[in-house]
Amino acid sequence: MWPPEEERFADRTAAGRMLGTAVAAHLRQLDMTHAPLVLALPRGGVPVGFAVAEAIRADFDLMIARKIGLPWQSDQGVGAIAENGPPVFDRSALACVGLTISDLAPAVQRERVELRRRQERYRGSRPAAEVTGRVVVIVDDGLATGVTARAVIRALQTGKPAHIVFAAPVCAAESVDLLARDVNAVIDIHSPGSFTPSACTTAISPRSPTRTSPTSAPRPGAP
């Protein structure tokens, strides 16, 4: 069963530190004039992203996203939305269950309302971080189907960052290949051929904290 004991992370902070080392090696190849920006996906991506930001001396903020579930099983994600971005769908999954994008319009609207609520909870009145012309590292605690990551990338691309990296400790190999078409780099520690969302819980200790600050996000790279 994957992962073997020796490949498991003690917690999300430990996973983030290992990931930060890999991200730092990638960034050393770039000619950067400004500090990079880490955008972490709540909740599980926050402690991972914070550790990455510390490792690469980056500014740190959150990127809020919501999965779009099936009408009869809301926890089964077949799409996602992120801040100010369009919905992104797993079209093959929709075809398998006989749904069209228009069938999910009510779910999209509900999740937009929830997304705005969470923006207010996590960020308050503070504006989102500026991404134009910057190196941006999106961090989550795992990549399974990739639909949430794709929604985040689509939303981020409207701000015209100079370089986009997606980083997670554990990524499904197939999703890495798909996501690599939309970003400059995908960085992981483990990339198993068979991976589900529950595998992330197995790879990272459930004792790892996933708390987020309700109104502000720290900036590890700031003086």
mmCIF file of C-alpha atoms in Angstrom:
data_model
loop_
_atom_site.group_PDB
_atom_site.id
_atom_site.type_symbol
_atom_site.label_atom_id
_atom_site.label_comp_id
_atom_site.label_asym_id
_atom_site.label_seq_id
_atom_site.Cartn_x
_atom_site.Cartn_y
_atom_site.Cartn_z
ATOM 1 C CA MET A 1 0.000 0.000 0.000
ATOM 2 C CA TRP A 2 1.268 3.448 -0.900
ATOM 3 C CA PRO A 3 2.955 5.212 0.732
ATOM 4 C CA PRO A 4 5.398 2.951 2.527
ATOM 5 C CA GLU A 5 6.218 4.006 6.067
ATOM 6 C CA GLU A 6 9.579 5.527 5.107
ATOM 7 C CA GLU A 7 7.960 7.876 2.570
ATOM 8 C CA ARG A 8 5.335 9.354 4.898
ATOM 9 C CA PHE A 9 5.648 12.922 6.141
ATOM 10 C CA ALA A 10 5.569 13.604 9.880
ATOM 11 C CA ASP A 11 3.158 16.489 9.335
ATOM 12 C CA ARG A 12 2.312 19.213 6.830
ATOM 13 C CA THR A 13 5.075 21.499 8.051
ATOM 14 C CA ALA A 14 7.664 18.772 7.488
ATOM 15 C CA ALA A 15 6.205 18.144 4.036
ATOM 16 C CA GLY A 16 6.391 21.874 3.308
ATOM 17 C CA ARG A 17 10.034 22.094 4.320
ATOM 18 C CA MET A 18 10.959 19.260 1.980
ATOM 19 C CA LEU A 19 8.887 20.808 -0.767
ATOM 20 C CA GLY A 20 10.464 24.208 -0.116
ATOM 21 C CA THR A 21 13.908 22.759 -0.798
ATOM 22 C CA ALA A 22 12.742 21.504 -4.188
ATOM 23 C CA VAL A 23 11.019 24.796 -5.025
ATOM 24 C CA ALA A 24 14.144 26.755 -4.031
ATOM 25 C CA ALA A 25 16.250 24.662 -6.414
ATOM 26 C CA HIS A 26 13.850 25.516 -9.246
ATOM 27 C CA LEU A 27 13.781 29.228 -8.431
ATOM 28 C CA ARG A 28 17.575 29.452 -8.454
ATOM 29 C CA GLN A 29 17.354 28.930 -12.221
ATOM 30 C CA LEU A 30 15.322 32.132 -12.620
ATOM 31 C CA ASP A 31 16.428 35.759 -12.784
ATOM 32 C CA MET A 32 14.104 37.267 -10.178
ATOM 33 C CA THR A 33 14.022 40.955 -9.303
ATOM 34 C CA HIS A 34 11.250 40.668 -6.683
ATOM 35 C CA ALA A 35 10.496 38.246 -3.879
ATOM 36 C CA PRO A 36 8.368 35.324 -5.028
ATOM 37 C CA LEU A 37 4.800 34.968 -3.796
ATOM 38 C CA VAL A 38 3.404 31.773 -2.278
ATOM 39 C CA LEU A 39 -0.363 31.335 -2.558
ATOM 40 C CA ALA A 40 -1.610 28.516 -0.319
ATOM 41 C CA LEU A 41 -4.954 26.767 -0.718
ATOM 42 C CA PRO A 42 -6.899 26.491 2.560
ATOM 43 C CA ARG A 43 -7.094 24.463 4.548
ATOM 44 C CA GLY A 44 -4.527 21.712 4.101
ATOM 45 C CA GLY A 45 -2.258 23.754 1.857
ATOM 46 C CA VAL A 46 -1.725 26.521 4.428
ATOM 47 C CA PRO A 47 0.843 24.887 6.743
ATOM 48 C CA VAL A 48 2.568 23.372 3.717
ATOM 49 C CA GLY A 49 2.631 26.720 1.928
ATOM 50 C CA PHE A 50 3.825 28.626 4.976
ATOM 51 C CA ALA A 51 6.811 26.293 5.308
ATOM 52 C CA VAL A 52 7.564 26.674 1.588
ATOM 53 C CA ALA A 53 7.390 30.465 1.901
ATOM 54 C CA GLU A 54 9.842 30.400 4.805
ATOM 55 C CA ALA A 55 12.219 28.186 2.833
ATOM 56 C CA ILE A 56 12.291 30.471 -0.219
ATOM 57 C CA ARG A 57 11.834 33.793 1.663
ATOM 58 C CA ALA A 58 8.638 34.522 -0.206
ATOM 59 C CA ASP A 59 5.653 36.697 0.500
ATOM 60 C CA PHE A 60 2.703 34.599 1.640
ATOM 61 C CA ASP A 61 -1.040 34.796 1.036
ATOM 62 C CA LEU A 62 -4.055 32.588 0.506
ATOM 63 C CA MET A 63 -5.914 31.620 -2.671
ATOM 64 C CA ILE A 64 -9.495 30.587 -2.008
ATOM 65 C CA ALA A 65 -11.069 27.864 -4.145
ATOM 66 C CA ARG A 66 -14.212 25.739 -3.915
ATOM 67 C CA LYS A 67 -15.016 22.376 -5.412
ATOM 68 C CA ILE A 68 -18.217 21.931 -7.420
ATOM 69 C CA GLY A 69 -19.882 18.646 -6.543
ATOM 70 C CA LEU A 70 -22.455 16.398 -8.126
ATOM 71 C CA PRO A 71 -26.095 17.399 -7.475
ATOM 72 C CA TRP A 72 -26.711 14.125 -5.610
ATOM 73 C CA GLN A 73 -23.252 13.867 -3.996
ATOM 74 C CA SER A 74 -21.818 17.271 -3.192
ATOM 75 C CA ASP A 75 -18.533 15.900 -1.851
ATOM 76 C CA GLN A 76 -17.740 14.276 -5.214
ATOM 77 C CA GLY A 77 -15.938 17.118 -6.987
ATOM 78 C CA VAL A 78 -16.365 17.384 -10.751
ATOM 79 C CA GLY A 79 -15.396 21.033 -11.046
ATOM 80 C CA ALA A 80 -14.016 23.996 -9.125
ATOM 81 C CA ILE A 81 -13.927 27.778 -8.962
ATOM 82 C CA ALA A 82 -11.310 30.130 -7.548
ATOM 83 C CA GLU A 83 -11.258 33.825 -6.744
ATOM 84 C CA ASN A 84 -12.543 35.941 -9.654
ATOM 85 C CA GLY A 85 -12.026 33.057 -12.046
ATOM 86 C CA PRO A 86 -14.335 31.018 -14.287
ATOM 87 C CA PRO A 87 -15.547 27.556 -13.279
ATOM 88 C CA VAL A 88 -13.406 24.668 -14.487
ATOM 89 C CA PHE A 89 -14.883 21.204 -14.982
ATOM 90 C CA ASP A 90 -13.679 17.643 -15.308
ATOM 91 C CA ARG A 91 -15.489 17.006 -18.586
ATOM 92 C CA SER A 92 -14.719 13.302 -18.645
ATOM 93 C CA ALA A 93 -16.251 12.900 -15.184
ATOM 94 C CA LEU A 94 -19.358 14.816 -16.291
ATOM 95 C CA ALA A 95 -19.703 12.598 -19.347
ATOM 96 C CA CYS A 96 -19.484 9.498 -17.174
ATOM 97 C CA VAL A 97 -22.475 10.580 -15.079
ATOM 98 C CA GLY A 98 -24.475 12.097 -17.957
ATOM 99 C CA LEU A 99 -24.338 15.731 -16.836
ATOM 100 C CA THR A 100 -23.721 18.944 -18.752
ATOM 101 C CA ILE A 101 -22.079 22.118 -17.476
ATOM 102 C CA SER A 102 -25.458 23.880 -17.415
ATOM 103 C CA ASP A 103 -26.779 21.175 -15.069
ATOM 104 C CA LEU A 104 -24.280 22.394 -12.493
ATOM 105 C CA ALA A 105 -25.193 26.098 -12.678
ATOM 106 C CA PRO A 106 -27.013 26.035 -9.289
ATOM 107 C CA ALA A 107 -24.009 24.376 -7.650
ATOM 108 C CA VAL A 108 -21.654 26.952 -9.177
ATOM 109 C CA GLN A 109 -23.771 29.781 -7.803
ATOM 110 C CA ARG A 110 -23.846 28.234 -4.313
ATOM 111 C CA GLU A 111 -20.110 27.782 -4.269
ATOM 112 C CA ARG A 112 -19.511 31.371 -5.431
ATOM 113 C CA VAL A 113 -21.509 32.583 -2.443
ATOM 114 C CA GLU A 114 -19.483 30.354 -0.128
ATOM 115 C CA LEU A 115 -16.234 31.439 -1.777
ATOM 116 C CA ARG A 116 -17.049 35.110 -1.118
ATOM 117 C CA ARG A 117 -17.883 34.270 2.499
ATOM 118 C CA ARG A 118 -14.546 32.571 2.947
ATOM 119 C CA GLN A 119 -12.693 35.444 1.306
ATOM 120 C CA GLU A 120 -14.173 37.724 3.943
ATOM 121 C CA ARG A 121 -13.376 35.259 6.727
ATOM 122 C CA TYR A 122 -9.771 34.653 5.739
ATOM 123 C CA ARG A 123 -8.793 38.043 4.312
ATOM 124 C CA GLY A 124 -11.265 40.567 5.703
ATOM 125 C CA SER A 125 -10.889 43.910 3.948
ATOM 126 C CA ARG A 126 -7.280 43.278 2.962
ATOM 127 C CA PRO A 127 -6.880 43.161 -0.845
ATOM 128 C CA ALA A 128 -5.516 40.085 -2.576
ATOM 129 C CA ALA A 129 -1.773 40.046 -3.214
ATOM 130 C CA GLU A 130 -0.539 41.611 -6.441
ATOM 131 C CA VAL A 131 0.653 38.956 -8.909
ATOM 132 C CA THR A 132 1.418 40.950 -12.053
ATOM 133 C CA GLY A 133 4.955 40.284 -13.238
ATOM 134 C CA ARG A 134 5.780 38.107 -10.224
ATOM 135 C CA VAL A 135 6.926 34.542 -9.699
ATOM 136 C CA VAL A 136 3.953 32.844 -8.024
ATOM 137 C CA VAL A 137 4.071 29.466 -6.304
ATOM 138 C CA ILE A 138 0.670 27.821 -5.740
ATOM 139 C CA VAL A 139 0.830 25.328 -2.861
ATOM 140 C CA ASP A 140 -1.602 22.619 -1.785
ATOM 141 C CA ASP A 141 -1.127 19.495 0.307
ATOM 142 C CA GLY A 142 -1.861 17.165 -2.602
ATOM 143 C CA LEU A 143 -2.912 16.930 -6.244
ATOM 144 C CA ALA A 144 -5.438 14.238 -7.191
ATOM 145 C CA THR A 145 -7.659 14.989 -10.212
ATOM 146 C CA GLY A 146 -6.190 18.476 -10.609
ATOM 147 C CA VAL A 147 -9.503 20.236 -11.218
ATOM 148 C CA THR A 148 -9.116 22.607 -8.238
ATOM 149 C CA ALA A 149 -5.546 23.412 -9.220
ATOM 150 C CA ARG A 150 -6.654 24.172 -12.781
ATOM 151 C CA ALA A 151 -9.339 26.552 -11.501
ATOM 152 C CA VAL A 152 -6.776 28.365 -9.360
ATOM 153 C CA ILE A 153 -4.386 28.651 -12.293
ATOM 154 C CA ARG A 154 -7.112 29.998 -14.581
ATOM 155 C CA ALA A 155 -8.013 32.648 -12.013
ATOM 156 C CA LEU A 156 -4.367 33.541 -11.436
ATOM 157 C CA GLN A 157 -3.532 33.880 -15.118
ATOM 158 C CA THR A 158 -5.835 36.910 -15.434
ATOM 159 C CA GLY A 159 -3.359 38.811 -13.240
ATOM 160 C CA LYS A 160 -0.496 38.088 -15.683
ATOM 161 C CA PRO A 161 2.191 36.658 -13.388
ATOM 162 C CA ALA A 162 5.629 36.213 -14.942
ATOM 163 C CA HIS A 163 6.087 32.584 -13.853
ATOM 164 C CA ILE A 164 3.695 30.091 -12.243
ATOM 165 C CA VAL A 165 4.734 27.049 -10.221
ATOM 166 C CA PHE A 166 2.355 24.510 -8.732
ATOM 167 C CA ALA A 167 3.816 22.632 -5.772
ATOM 168 C CA ALA A 168 2.448 19.874 -3.540
ATOM 169 C CA PRO A 169 4.133 17.109 -1.536
ATOM 170 C CA VAL A 170 2.130 14.370 -3.271
ATOM 171 C CA CYS A 171 0.796 14.555 -6.835
ATOM 172 C CA ALA A 172 -0.883 11.969 -9.032
ATOM 173 C CA ALA A 173 1.447 11.306 -11.959
ATOM 174 C CA GLU A 174 -1.330 11.631 -14.542
ATOM 175 C CA SER A 175 -2.459 14.986 -13.129
ATOM 176 C CA VAL A 176 1.120 16.287 -13.136
ATOM 177 C CA ASP A 177 1.293 15.657 -16.872
ATOM 178 C CA LEU A 178 -2.004 17.485 -17.461
ATOM 179 C CA LEU A 179 -1.197 20.434 -15.213
ATOM 180 C CA ALA A 180 2.248 20.923 -16.733
ATOM 181 C CA ARG A 181 0.541 22.301 -19.852
ATOM 182 C CA ASP A 182 -0.797 25.284 -17.885
ATOM 183 C CA VAL A 183 2.135 26.266 -15.642
ATOM 184 C CA ASN A 184 5.861 26.757 -15.928
ATOM 185 C CA ALA A 185 6.648 23.960 -13.468
ATOM 186 C CA VAL A 186 4.975 21.323 -11.310
ATOM 187 C CA ILE A 187 7.038 20.342 -8.263
ATOM 188 C CA ASP A 188 6.366 17.450 -5.901
ATOM 189 C CA ILE A 189 8.136 15.041 -3.573
ATOM 190 C CA HIS A 190 6.149 11.917 -4.445
ATOM 191 C CA SER A 191 4.283 11.259 -7.686
ATOM 192 C CA PRO A 192 2.579 7.846 -7.450
ATOM 193 C CA GLY A 193 0.876 6.363 -10.476
ATOM 194 C CA SER A 194 -2.266 5.620 -8.481
ATOM 195 C CA PHE A 195 -3.407 8.406 -6.179
ATOM 196 C CA THR A 196 -6.709 9.505 -4.669
ATOM 197 C CA PRO A 197 -7.549 12.424 -2.331
ATOM 198 C CA SER A 198 -7.566 10.024 0.623
ATOM 199 C CA ALA A 199 -3.968 9.097 -0.141
ATOM 200 C CA CYS A 200 -2.889 12.567 0.946
ATOM 201 C CA THR A 201 -4.271 11.883 4.416
ATOM 202 C CA THR A 202 -2.302 8.649 4.461
ATOM 203 C CA ALA A 203 0.910 10.336 3.324
ATOM 204 C CA ILE A 204 0.661 13.188 5.852
ATOM 205 C CA SER A 205 -0.077 12.573 9.512
ATOM 206 C CA PRO A 206 -3.677 13.490 10.450
ATOM 207 C CA ARG A 207 -2.245 15.231 13.514
ATOM 208 C CA SER A 208 -0.846 17.940 11.246
ATOM 209 C CA PRO A 209 -2.632 21.272 11.895
ATOM 210 C CA THR A 210 -4.673 22.931 9.163
ATOM 211 C CA ARG A 211 -5.636 26.164 10.934
ATOM 212 C CA THR A 212 -5.797 29.396 8.961
ATOM 213 C CA SER A 213 -5.727 32.978 10.126
ATOM 214 C CA PRO A 214 -9.250 34.416 9.759
ATOM 215 C CA THR A 215 -8.360 37.952 8.743
ATOM 216 C CA SER A 216 -4.736 38.085 7.717
ATOM 217 C CA ALA A 217 -1.920 36.065 6.220
ATOM 218 C CA PRO A 218 1.688 36.328 7.387
ATOM 219 C CA ARG A 219 4.508 37.188 5.036
ATOM 220 C CA PRO A 220 7.594 35.097 5.838
ATOM 221 C CA GLY A 221 9.740 36.977 3.327
ATOM 222 C CA ALA A 222 8.888 40.389 4.684
ATOM 223 C CA PRO A 223 11.494 42.255 6.761
#
